[in-house]
Amino acid sequence: MVDWNLAVATATRLVRPGPEVSKDEARAVVAELRRHAKSSEEHVRSFTGMGTEGAHDTPVLVVDRAGWIKANVAGFREILKPLLEKMRDKRGGGPGGAVLGAVGGKVTGVELGMLLSFLASRVLGQYETFAPATRALPAGSNGGGRLLLVAPNIVHVERELDVDPHDFRLWVCLHEETHRTQFTAVPWLRDHLEGEIQSFLGETEVDPMTVLERVREAAQTFAGGRSDGEGDEEGGAAADGGRSIVELVQTPAQREILARLTAVMSLLEGHADFVMDGVGPDVVPSVEEIREKFRERRARGASRLDQALRKLLGLDAKLRQYRDGERFVRAVVQEVGMDGFNRVWTSPNTLPTKAEIAKPADWVARVHRKGD
């Protein structure tokens, strides 16, 4: 269903080159990022009160853009395996199924490669939750996750913002290390997320004609909107609440699952931003300057083409997750303290809903009932 090798080849060919650095500079950046990733463990543990006993099971990889692409294709293969097997079985039973599968796999591989080439120059770091395990893990470990730090992108942004590079690298590592802590300190979190994602994928239509019709309807909805990402109050996007094509092709059941996933991702991203900014003043001397310039960069966005692609792919929702989630975490910590906030990690039932992300007091009322 997907030509994964073609996806990697396409993305690697199309991705923009990274900033110019000498070999010595590159080695120095890689070494520093590894040091910062290690030192961030203790900073995050101390600030959050969350253990990181399982962190040694999750490697830290400093990669270039091509390395990030290969790692994410491996992750896609892992998480999409059940869905693709279902689609293959359904298509294989029909006339010409093998030929359609081969052709469709090439097309999908190119499309995935184009998407990854767009993202590969933008991601600073990533905790790859569903990375395939490359070795036997000890009992009680939290799966095959790994922390990726994309060195050329970090160098590019620190130069663009004109901030202290050493401080900026540590600041980024604090955010990404928080994600690693979330998954290593909360044993059920990875399985819960995977279960939600598999439920979402299980609702996916496997009839190609049905999928094609839903995509066509979505494209027609967007046809009336502006292609430069401006004018959200008019055109097709506004007519459907400003949703992306990714959202528009979903079934009602998938939208319910997506609401839960959005709440969890808002929590995880907001918590990482909160920790990054909370730890920053003690260990990152220029944190105020970095934070201000980085938030201006987020708000300003990139070119009009980038803004249009972000809206189309739903990446603008990612920025809202940082903002809304950080507000939720900050409000809860102010109300019940860090220990009180950490009750969010007790079980899936204590995770906030999408409505509670917007109204933190409702989560506090539900989880911290009188007499608890």
XYZ file of N, CA and C in Angstrom, residues 7-177:
513
model
N 9.269 6.615 -0.498
C 8.968 7.754 0.380
C 10.264 8.366 0.911
N 11.184 7.512 1.376
C 12.464 8.006 1.882
C 13.257 8.685 0.778
N 13.323 8.042 -0.391
C 14.100 8.600 -1.506
C 13.536 9.939 -1.962
N 12.188 10.034 -2.034
C 11.554 11.280 -2.472
C 11.817 12.402 -1.472
N 11.613 12.110 -0.195
C 11.808 13.136 0.828
C 13.262 13.586 0.883
N 14.184 12.653 0.797
C 15.609 12.987 0.865
C 16.030 13.838 -0.328
N 15.447 13.543 -1.490
C 15.790 14.301 -2.695
C 15.229 15.717 -2.646
N 14.028 15.889 -2.075
C 13.352 17.176 -2.114
C 13.671 18.086 -0.933
N 14.143 17.522 0.174
C 14.342 18.338 1.374
C 15.408 19.398 1.131
N 15.197 20.547 1.731
C 16.150 21.644 1.584
C 17.476 21.298 2.263
N 18.578 21.810 1.731
C 19.863 21.585 2.415
C 19.906 22.363 3.725
N 20.645 21.856 4.672
C 20.770 22.532 5.956
C 21.733 23.697 5.892
N 21.912 24.407 6.995
C 22.841 25.547 7.021
C 24.275 25.077 6.817
N 25.103 25.957 6.308
C 26.497 25.615 6.076
C 27.269 25.616 7.399
N 27.893 24.502 7.686
C 28.759 24.379 8.862
C 29.972 23.548 8.472
N 31.073 23.795 9.116
C 32.269 22.989 8.873
C 32.134 21.657 9.610
N 33.003 20.707 9.278
C 32.967 19.408 9.961
C 33.228 19.563 11.446
N 34.151 20.429 11.796
C 34.449 20.650 13.215
C 33.251 21.266 13.934
N 32.590 22.223 13.283
C 31.402 22.834 13.881
C 30.300 21.788 14.066
N 30.119 20.947 13.072
C 29.082 19.918 13.147
C 29.353 18.959 14.305
N 30.607 18.532 14.443
C 30.953 17.627 15.551
C 30.696 18.308 16.898
N 31.018 19.583 16.996
C 30.831 20.314 18.251
C 29.350 20.441 18.601
N 28.512 20.708 17.596
C 27.067 20.823 17.824
C 26.500 19.495 18.301
N 26.877 18.409 17.646
C 26.380 17.084 18.026
C 26.784 16.752 19.465
N 28.027 16.993 19.798
C 28.506 16.691 21.150
C 27.770 17.525 22.198
N 27.558 18.806 21.886
C 26.877 19.667 22.849
C 25.428 19.253 23.041
N 24.745 18.904 21.967
C 23.359 18.472 22.092
C 23.249 17.210 22.931
N 24.192 16.303 22.780
C 24.170 15.091 23.601
C 24.388 15.423 25.071
N 25.291 16.356 25.346
C 25.525 16.767 26.740
C 24.278 17.424 27.322
N 23.649 18.296 26.543
C 22.459 18.981 27.029
C 21.303 18.011 27.253
N 21.176 17.025 26.366
C 20.110 16.037 26.543
C 20.302 15.283 27.858
N 21.555 14.962 28.176
C 21.840 14.251 29.424
C 21.579 15.129 30.638
N 22.059 16.374 30.604
C 21.867 17.255 31.755
C 20.403 17.632 31.951
N 19.629 17.637 30.864
C 18.217 18.002 30.954
C 17.417 16.992 31.773
N 17.869 15.746 31.809
C 17.141 14.724 32.573
C 16.957 15.168 34.020
N 18.043 15.572 34.663
C 17.971 15.955 36.070
C 17.177 17.239 36.255
N 17.329 18.206 35.352
C 16.567 19.448 35.449
C 15.067 19.170 35.393
N 14.648 18.340 34.452
C 13.227 18.047 34.284
C 12.697 17.243 35.461
N 13.481 16.256 35.909
C 13.057 15.443 37.054
C 12.843 16.315 38.294
N 13.788 17.211 38.533
C 13.709 18.055 39.711
C 12.511 19.003 39.652
N 12.263 19.587 38.507
C 11.189 20.573 38.376
C 9.811 19.916 38.412
N 9.655 18.771 37.747
C 8.334 18.155 37.618
C 8.001 17.187 38.741
N 9.021 16.655 39.412
C 8.757 15.622 40.407
C 8.416 14.280 39.795
N 8.698 14.122 38.515
C 8.416 12.866 37.818
C 9.710 12.062 37.704
N 9.646 10.778 37.957
C 10.813 9.927 37.827
C 11.170 9.698 36.371
N 12.430 9.393 36.131
C 12.867 9.095 34.757
C 13.636 7.773 34.740
N 13.173 6.820 35.571
C 13.914 5.561 35.702
C 14.043 4.824 34.373
N 13.045 4.966 33.493
C 13.087 4.243 32.228
C 13.803 4.980 31.124
N 14.373 6.149 31.430
C 14.974 6.958 30.371
C 16.149 6.256 29.716
N 16.861 5.408 30.464
C 18.029 4.746 29.885
C 17.638 3.755 28.792
N 16.354 3.373 28.744
C 15.882 2.468 27.695
C 15.628 3.188 26.378
N 15.644 4.519 26.397
C 15.306 5.292 25.203
C 16.517 6.090 24.759
N 17.129 5.738 23.651
C 18.345 6.419 23.216
C 18.087 7.838 22.742
N 19.131 8.643 22.776
C 19.113 10.003 22.217
C 19.909 9.966 20.919
N 19.282 10.338 19.820
C 19.940 10.343 18.520
C 19.987 11.774 17.994
N 21.179 12.266 17.688
C 21.332 13.562 17.036
C 21.438 13.268 15.542
N 20.475 13.770 14.773
C 20.357 13.387 13.364
C 20.361 14.615 12.461
N 20.603 14.369 11.163
C 20.400 15.405 10.166
C 18.997 15.248 9.591
N 18.666 16.026 8.556
C 17.312 15.979 8.023
C 16.999 14.627 7.395
N 17.952 14.044 6.703
C 17.734 12.727 6.109
C 17.537 11.676 7.196
N 18.270 11.784 8.290
C 18.107 10.850 9.396
C 16.736 10.954 10.030
N 16.242 12.191 10.154
C 14.888 12.378 10.696
C 13.850 11.733 9.783
N 14.028 11.887 8.484
C 13.101 11.288 7.523
C 13.082 9.774 7.678
N 14.250 9.141 7.700
C 14.319 7.683 7.815
C 13.685 7.203 9.121
N 13.952 7.917 10.211
C 13.395 7.522 11.496
C 11.878 7.603 11.493
N 11.321 8.646 10.872
C 9.879 8.800 10.877
C 9.189 7.817 9.941
N 9.828 7.472 8.836
C 9.255 6.444 7.974
C 9.193 5.115 8.734
N 10.235 4.810 9.500
C 10.221 3.592 10.309
C 9.076 3.619 11.323
N 8.842 4.787 11.929
C 7.738 4.916 12.874
C 6.382 4.780 12.213
N 6.238 5.388 11.017
C 4.986 5.251 10.265
C 4.703 3.792 9.946
N 5.718 3.073 9.519
C 5.531 1.660 9.174
C 5.016 0.878 10.371
N 5.518 1.226 11.542
C 5.140 0.502 12.754
C 3.683 0.774 13.135
N 3.308 2.045 13.188
C 1.982 2.392 13.690
C 0.887 2.106 12.666
N 1.219 2.161 11.363
C 0.211 1.957 10.315
C 0.081 0.505 9.883
N 0.899 -0.362 10.441
C 0.915 -1.760 10.000
C -0.460 -2.422 10.024
N -1.245 -2.318 11.118
C -2.567 -2.977 11.113
C -3.500 -2.439 10.033
N -3.516 -1.115 9.833
C -4.397 -0.534 8.823
C -3.988 -0.975 7.421
N -2.706 -0.940 7.136
C -2.245 -1.296 5.796
C -2.488 -2.765 5.499
N -2.382 -3.617 6.517
C -2.687 -5.037 6.307
C -4.160 -5.222 5.976
N -5.015 -4.468 6.645
C -6.451 -4.559 6.358
C -6.757 -4.097 4.944
N -6.139 -2.994 4.548
C -6.363 -2.474 3.202
C -5.814 -3.424 2.138
N -4.662 -4.028 2.421
C -4.076 -4.955 1.471
C -4.958 -6.180 1.282
N -5.490 -6.701 2.390
C -6.369 -7.869 2.302
C -7.623 -7.565 1.496
N -8.196 -6.387 1.719
C -9.420 -6.026 1.008
C -9.160 -5.827 -0.474
N -8.062 -5.133 -0.801
C -7.776 -4.867 -2.206
C -7.292 -6.128 -2.910
N -6.547 -6.965 -2.193
C -5.988 -8.155 -2.817
C -7.032 -9.134 -3.291
N -8.233 -9.071 -2.711
C -9.282 -10.000 -3.099
C -9.984 -9.626 -4.376
N -9.772 -8.422 -4.898
C -10.475 -7.963 -6.089
C -9.642 -8.154 -7.330
N -10.272 -7.991 -8.495
C -9.539 -8.133 -9.753
C -8.471 -7.052 -9.902
N -7.272 -7.476 -10.294
C -6.177 -6.523 -10.478
C -5.669 -5.931 -9.190
N -5.950 -6.597 -8.052
C -5.558 -6.030 -6.765
C -4.065 -5.832 -6.622
N -3.269 -6.797 -7.136
C -1.818 -6.690 -7.006
C -1.285 -5.500 -7.798
N -1.826 -5.316 -9.019
C -1.368 -4.201 -9.853
C -1.762 -2.877 -9.227
N -3.030 -2.777 -8.761
C -3.485 -1.550 -8.122
C -2.649 -1.243 -6.885
N -2.316 -2.301 -6.137
C -1.516 -2.096 -4.936
C -0.142 -1.552 -5.263
N 0.492 -2.094 -6.305
C 1.827 -1.639 -6.679
C 1.807 -0.184 -7.139
N 0.828 0.150 -7.988
C 0.721 1.526 -8.479
C 0.370 2.477 -7.339
N -0.620 2.083 -6.536
C -1.021 2.926 -5.409
C 0.104 3.131 -4.413
N 0.916 2.076 -4.209
C 2.037 2.191 -3.294
C 3.057 3.207 -3.752
N 3.288 3.274 -5.074
C 4.224 4.259 -5.616
C 3.692 5.675 -5.408
N 2.401 5.856 -5.712
C 1.800 7.182 -5.567
C 1.832 7.633 -4.112
N 1.427 6.729 -3.213
C 1.408 7.078 -1.795
C 2.817 7.329 -1.272
N 3.780 6.562 -1.765
C 5.158 6.771 -1.350
C 5.670 8.153 -1.721
N 5.344 8.592 -2.951
C 5.756 9.927 -3.385
C 5.064 11.002 -2.548
N 3.760 10.829 -2.296
C 3.018 11.823 -1.515
C 3.562 11.931 -0.097
N 3.829 10.771 0.523
C 4.385 10.785 1.870
C 5.766 11.429 1.872
N 6.566 11.122 0.852
C 7.893 11.727 0.754
C 7.830 13.236 0.634
N 6.870 13.746 -0.132
C 6.720 15.195 -0.277
C 6.357 15.841 1.053
N 5.460 15.205 1.802
C 5.075 15.738 3.110
C 6.267 15.751 4.060
N 7.017 14.648 4.101
C 8.159 14.568 5.002
C 9.255 15.563 4.626
N 9.411 15.825 3.327
C 10.416 16.806 2.913
C 10.050 18.197 3.420
N 8.752 18.486 3.494
C 8.287 19.776 4.011
C 8.570 19.889 5.515
N 8.317 18.795 6.240
C 8.453 18.823 7.692
C 9.906 18.703 8.151
N 10.747 18.033 7.356
C 12.093 17.687 7.804
C 12.974 18.899 8.076
N 12.662 20.037 7.476
C 13.473 21.229 7.714
C 12.893 22.096 8.825
N 11.827 21.642 9.471
C 11.148 22.461 10.476
C 11.199 21.886 11.883
N 11.335 20.594 12.012
C 11.283 19.947 13.322
C 12.625 20.104 14.032
N 12.591 20.639 15.252
C 13.822 20.805 16.032
C 14.162 19.527 16.786
N 13.168 18.888 17.315
C 13.376 17.658 18.067
C 12.074 16.903 18.162
N 12.160 15.658 18.565
C 10.957 14.823 18.586
C 11.205 13.605 19.463
N 10.268 13.319 20.364
C 10.304 12.028 21.048
C 9.486 11.069 20.203
N 10.157 10.133 19.567
C 9.493 9.215 18.645
C 8.902 8.064 19.448
N 7.645 8.210 19.809
C 6.984 7.284 20.720
C 6.889 5.877 20.167
N 6.618 5.760 18.883
C 6.333 4.450 18.307
C 7.461 3.939 17.426
N 8.675 4.287 17.782
C 9.820 3.786 17.024
C 9.890 2.273 17.162
N 10.210 1.562 16.089
C 10.333 0.104 16.184
C 11.502 -0.269 17.085
N 11.291 -1.276 17.925
C 12.355 -1.717 18.820
C 13.466 -2.383 18.012
N 14.695 -1.964 18.237
C 15.822 -2.528 17.495
C 16.606 -3.530 18.332
N 16.173 -3.719 19.570
C 16.846 -4.676 20.434
C 15.853 -5.145 21.479
N 16.199 -6.243 22.152
C 15.338 -6.743 23.216
C 15.377 -5.764 24.381
N 14.194 -5.390 24.873
C 14.125 -4.428 25.970
C 13.865 -5.162 27.280
N 14.387 -4.650 28.375
C 14.174 -5.308 29.668
C 12.726 -5.254 30.095
N 12.350 -6.190 30.965
C 10.973 -6.235 31.464
C 10.634 -4.935 32.152
N 9.411 -4.431 31.895
C 8.959 -3.203 32.514
C 9.359 -1.949 31.779
N 10.084 -2.093 30.654
C 10.465 -0.907 29.897
C 9.269 -0.368 29.155
N 9.411 0.863 28.639
C 8.274 1.559 28.048
C 8.302 1.557 26.525
N 8.661 0.417 25.941
C 8.603 0.303 24.485
C 9.869 0.820 23.825
N 9.766 1.025 22.512
C 10.947 1.350 21.730
C 11.097 2.812 21.406
N 10.676 3.712 22.275
C 10.778 5.135 21.986
C 12.221 5.602 21.916
N 12.427 6.740 21.234
C 13.756 7.337 21.167
C 13.615 8.834 20.962
N 14.613 9.554 21.447
C 14.603 11.012 21.353
C 15.468 11.435 20.174
N 14.886 12.203 19.260
C 15.610 12.706 18.104
C 15.835 14.205 18.256
N 17.055 14.648 18.008
C 17.394 16.064 17.962
C 17.941 16.344 16.567
N 17.304 17.271 15.847
C 17.659 17.521 14.446
C 18.639 18.690 14.410
N 19.921 18.360 14.369
C 20.984 19.357 14.528
C 20.924 20.498 13.517
N 20.780 20.237 12.207
C 20.791 21.372 11.261
C 19.630 22.330 11.476
N 18.479 21.830 11.903
C 17.332 22.703 12.123
C 17.541 23.577 13.359
N 18.147 23.000 14.385
C 18.439 23.777 15.588
C 19.427 24.897 15.266
N 20.461 24.571 14.498
C 21.443 25.590 14.107
C 20.785 26.659 13.242
N 19.916 26.240 12.326
C 19.244 27.199 11.452
C 18.419 28.194 12.264
N 17.647 27.715 13.218
C 16.762 28.591 13.974
C 17.560 29.491 14.912
N 18.587 28.970 15.552
C 19.368 29.825 16.463
C 20.036 30.959 15.700
N 20.443 30.690 14.457
C 21.013 31.754 13.625
C 19.931 32.738 13.178
N 18.790 32.204 12.799
C 17.696 33.069 12.348
C 17.244 34.010 13.459
N 17.171 33.499 14.687
C 16.725 34.312 15.816
C 17.846 35.187 16.379
N 19.095 34.867 16.012
C 20.255 35.600 16.518
C 20.293 35.560 18.047
N 20.252 34.328 18.590
C 20.306 34.132 20.031
C 21.569 33.345 20.373
N 21.878 33.293 21.659
C 23.045 32.540 22.099
C 22.851 31.067 21.739
N 23.724 30.482 20.924
C 23.495 29.107 20.453
C 23.541 28.075 21.567
N 24.418 28.265 22.542
C 24.537 27.285 23.627
C 23.268 27.279 24.486
N 22.763 28.478 24.782
C 21.519 28.568 25.554
C 20.345 27.987 24.769
N 20.274 28.299 23.490
C 19.151 27.831 22.686
C 19.147 26.309 22.599
N 20.297 25.692 22.442
C 20.368 24.231 22.346
C 19.894 23.574 23.638
N 20.269 24.131 24.770
C 19.803 23.584 26.037
C 18.306 23.786 26.188
N 17.818 24.945 25.787
C 16.382 25.254 25.874
C 15.562 24.248 25.072
N 16.008 23.938 23.864
C 15.323 22.940 23.036
C 15.367 21.569 23.698
N 16.512 21.208 24.232
C 16.652 19.895 24.870
C 15.735 19.747 26.078
N 15.514 20.838 26.810
C 14.608 20.780 27.956
C 13.191 20.412 27.514
N 12.738 20.991 26.410
C 11.411 20.680 25.890
C 11.322 19.214 25.486
N 12.293 18.750 24.716
C 12.238 17.376 24.214
C 12.452 16.356 25.324
N 13.299 16.676 26.286
C 13.506 15.766 27.404
C 12.236 15.630 28.234
